[in-house]
mmCIF file of C-alpha atoms in Angstrom:
data_model
loop_
_atom_site.group_PDB
_atom_site.id
_atom_site.type_symbol
_atom_site.label_atom_id
_atom_site.label_comp_id
_atom_site.label_asym_id
_atom_site.label_seq_id
_atom_site.Cartn_x
_atom_site.Cartn_y
_atom_site.Cartn_z
ATOM 1 C CA MET M 1 2.172 21.572 7.662
ATOM 2 C CA ARG M 2 0.995 18.265 8.785
ATOM 3 C CA THR M 3 -2.184 16.490 7.482
ATOM 4 C CA THR M 4 -3.613 13.403 9.012
ATOM 5 C CA CYS M 5 -6.187 12.574 6.403
ATOM 6 C CA ILE M 6 -5.444 12.063 2.746
ATOM 7 C CA SER M 7 -8.872 13.674 1.828
ATOM 8 C CA GLU M 8 -7.406 17.053 2.957
ATOM 9 C CA TRP M 9 -4.554 16.975 0.356
ATOM 10 C CA PRO M 10 -6.375 18.264 -2.717
ATOM 11 C CA ALA M 11 -7.819 21.234 -0.849
ATOM 12 C CA ARG M 12 -4.602 22.118 0.913
ATOM 13 C CA ARG M 13 -2.077 21.281 -1.813
ATOM 14 C CA ALA M 14 -4.057 21.668 -5.067
ATOM 15 C CA ASP M 15 -1.448 23.940 -6.570
ATOM 16 C CA ARG M 16 1.381 21.526 -5.867
ATOM 17 C CA LEU M 17 -0.171 18.087 -5.935
ATOM 18 C CA ILE M 18 0.266 16.323 -9.265
ATOM 19 C CA GLY M 19 -0.557 12.920 -8.021
ATOM 20 C CA VAL M 20 0.648 10.047 -5.796
ATOM 21 C CA VAL M 21 2.836 7.017 -6.280
ATOM 22 C CA ILE M 22 1.757 4.014 -4.154
ATOM 23 C CA ASN M 23 4.860 2.377 -2.873
ATOM 24 C CA GLU M 24 5.654 -1.114 -1.516
ATOM 25 C CA ARG M 25 2.412 -2.773 -2.718
ATOM 26 C CA THR M 26 2.724 -6.347 -1.583
ATOM 27 C CA GLU M 27 1.400 -9.146 -3.785
ATOM 28 C CA TYR M 28 -1.372 -9.628 -1.287
ATOM 29 C CA GLN M 29 -2.499 -6.014 -1.627
ATOM 30 C CA GLY M 30 -2.732 -6.026 -5.401
ATOM 31 C CA THR M 31 -6.457 -6.403 -5.789
ATOM 32 C CA ALA M 32 -7.426 -4.019 -3.031
ATOM 33 C CA VAL M 33 -5.079 -1.361 -4.389
ATOM 34 C CA GLU M 34 -6.465 -1.609 -7.830
ATOM 35 C CA THR M 35 -10.194 -1.960 -7.010
ATOM 36 C CA GLU M 36 -10.528 0.008 -3.774
ATOM 37 C CA PHE M 37 -7.696 2.371 -3.032
ATOM 38 C CA ILE M 38 -6.987 3.939 -6.475
ATOM 39 C CA PRO M 39 -10.728 4.527 -7.097
ATOM 40 C CA ALA M 40 -11.021 6.068 -3.668
ATOM 41 C CA LEU M 41 -8.088 8.438 -4.474
ATOM 42 C CA GLU M 42 -9.617 9.405 -7.817
ATOM 43 C CA ALA M 43 -12.972 10.122 -6.177
ATOM 44 C CA LEU M 44 -11.035 12.668 -4.070
ATOM 45 C CA GLY M 45 -9.468 14.178 -7.156
ATOM 46 C CA ILE M 46 -6.124 12.647 -6.449
ATOM 47 C CA ARG M 47 -4.413 11.098 -9.515
ATOM 48 C CA ALA M 48 -2.568 7.759 -8.994
ATOM 49 C CA LEU M 49 0.603 8.133 -11.005
ATOM 50 C CA GLY M 50 1.691 4.580 -10.476
ATOM 51 C CA VAL M 51 2.097 1.606 -8.239
ATOM 52 C CA VAL M 52 5.570 0.341 -7.117
ATOM 53 C CA PRO M 53 5.486 -3.254 -6.100
ATOM 54 C CA GLU M 54 7.301 -4.310 -2.893
ATOM 55 C CA ASP M 55 10.874 -5.550 -3.549
ATOM 56 C CA ARG M 56 12.031 -7.648 -0.582
ATOM 57 C CA LYS M 57 15.650 -7.082 -1.440
ATOM 58 C CA LEU M 58 15.259 -3.296 -0.970
ATOM 59 C CA VAL M 59 13.888 -3.697 2.590
ATOM 60 C CA SER M 60 16.066 -6.629 3.619
ATOM 61 C CA SER M 61 19.046 -6.737 5.868
ATOM 62 C CA THR M 62 22.355 -8.486 5.479
ATOM 63 C CA ILE M 63 23.603 -11.088 8.018
ATOM 64 C CA ASP M 64 26.341 -8.581 9.153
ATOM 65 C CA GLN M 65 23.635 -5.946 9.895
ATOM 66 C CA ILE M 66 21.501 -8.363 11.815
ATOM 67 C CA VAL M 67 24.564 -9.511 13.843
ATOM 68 C CA GLU M 68 25.498 -5.836 14.654
ATOM 69 C CA HIS M 69 21.937 -4.941 15.572
ATOM 70 C CA LEU M 70 21.669 -7.860 17.985
ATOM 71 C CA ASP M 71 25.123 -7.216 19.241
ATOM 72 C CA GLY M 72 25.940 -10.726 18.316
ATOM 73 C CA ARG M 73 29.013 -12.608 17.207
ATOM 74 C CA TYR M 74 29.843 -15.188 14.655
ATOM 75 C CA LEU M 75 30.668 -18.675 15.753
ATOM 76 C CA GLU M 76 31.221 -19.770 12.063
ATOM 77 C CA GLY M 77 30.465 -18.491 8.644
ATOM 78 C CA SER M 78 31.440 -14.732 8.990
ATOM 79 C CA GLU M 79 32.438 -14.833 5.360
ATOM 80 C CA TYR M 80 28.694 -14.966 4.457
ATOM 81 C CA GLY M 81 27.933 -11.750 6.329
ATOM 82 C CA ASP M 82 27.083 -9.866 3.178
ATOM 83 C CA ARG M 83 24.246 -12.266 2.255
ATOM 84 C CA ILE M 84 20.789 -10.635 2.229
ATOM 85 C CA ILE M 85 18.159 -12.173 4.449
ATOM 86 C CA GLU M 86 14.660 -11.586 2.962
ATOM 87 C CA HIS M 87 12.697 -13.792 5.257
ATOM 88 C CA PHE M 88 12.681 -14.855 8.936
ATOM 89 C CA LEU M 89 11.177 -18.239 9.671
ATOM 90 C CA VAL M 90 10.402 -19.309 13.216
ATOM 91 C CA GLY M 91 10.959 -23.024 13.815
ATOM 92 C CA GLY M 92 9.188 -25.341 16.228
ATOM 93 C CA MET M 93 5.710 -23.864 15.745
ATOM 94 C CA GLY M 94 4.273 -26.690 13.746
ATOM 95 C CA LEU M 95 4.085 -30.436 14.147
ATOM 96 C CA ASP M 96 5.717 -31.360 10.814
ATOM 97 C CA SER M 97 9.431 -32.118 10.373
ATOM 98 C CA GLY M 98 10.167 -28.566 9.207
ATOM 99 C CA THR M 99 11.730 -29.404 5.914
ATOM 100 C CA LEU M 100 8.755 -28.381 3.867
ATOM 101 C CA TYR M 101 8.246 -25.216 5.856
ATOM 102 C CA PHE M 102 11.861 -24.216 5.714
ATOM 103 C CA GLY M 103 12.033 -25.134 1.970
ATOM 104 C CA ILE M 104 9.442 -22.609 0.876
ATOM 105 C CA ARG M 105 11.725 -19.603 1.114
ATOM 106 C CA GLU M 106 15.205 -18.819 -0.011
ATOM 107 C CA ASP M 107 17.494 -16.149 1.530
ATOM 108 C CA LYS M 108 16.137 -16.836 4.936
ATOM 109 C CA ALA M 109 17.183 -16.887 8.533
ATOM 110 C CA VAL M 110 15.715 -19.412 10.827
ATOM 111 C CA ILE M 111 14.884 -18.713 14.536
ATOM 112 C CA VAL M 112 14.673 -21.817 16.618
ATOM 113 C CA ARG M 113 15.116 -22.833 20.259
ATOM 114 C CA GLY M 114 18.401 -24.371 21.254
ATOM 115 C CA ASP M 115 16.819 -27.525 22.611
ATOM 116 C CA ARG M 116 15.304 -28.451 19.187
ATOM 117 C CA PRO M 117 17.984 -30.177 17.247
ATOM 118 C CA ASP M 118 15.418 -31.772 14.990
ATOM 119 C CA ILE M 119 14.151 -28.429 13.870
ATOM 120 C CA GLN M 120 17.676 -27.071 13.542
ATOM 121 C CA MET M 121 18.678 -30.053 11.292
ATOM 122 C CA ALA M 122 15.550 -29.670 9.199
ATOM 123 C CA ALA M 123 16.450 -26.054 8.570
ATOM 124 C CA LEU M 124 20.084 -26.945 7.736
ATOM 125 C CA HIS M 125 18.913 -29.579 5.154
ATOM 126 C CA THR M 126 17.082 -26.947 3.047
ATOM 127 C CA ARG M 127 18.620 -24.653 0.498
ATOM 128 C CA HIS M 128 20.237 -21.372 1.662
ATOM 129 C CA PRO M 129 20.175 -22.081 5.351
ATOM 130 C CA ALA M 130 21.097 -19.203 7.676
#
């Protein structure tokens, strides 16, 4: 059986629904989940059993997986293929040098045009470049 609205769950699954676990709550959703979503569930008679915060490592890919998905190949650094990439940063979008922007995240991959060596160098001068 498919339901499209959470408000139908208690009526259709009352005998089997103990409650729900809210999964992958990002740090930005914290307040809304606690003050809006959980009270809305409880108003429907649905118990919130817990909230599991998002863990970027669980939803991230390795460099090898990205290379395979893109049907790419390594020019250098294939020994780092098992490193996890948690963030993708796009270079060349701002007017700054890029060092501050690329420095805010670790375990990142940088996407930048080939004709922007200034942005490429800024990315390479930060910690954990990929």
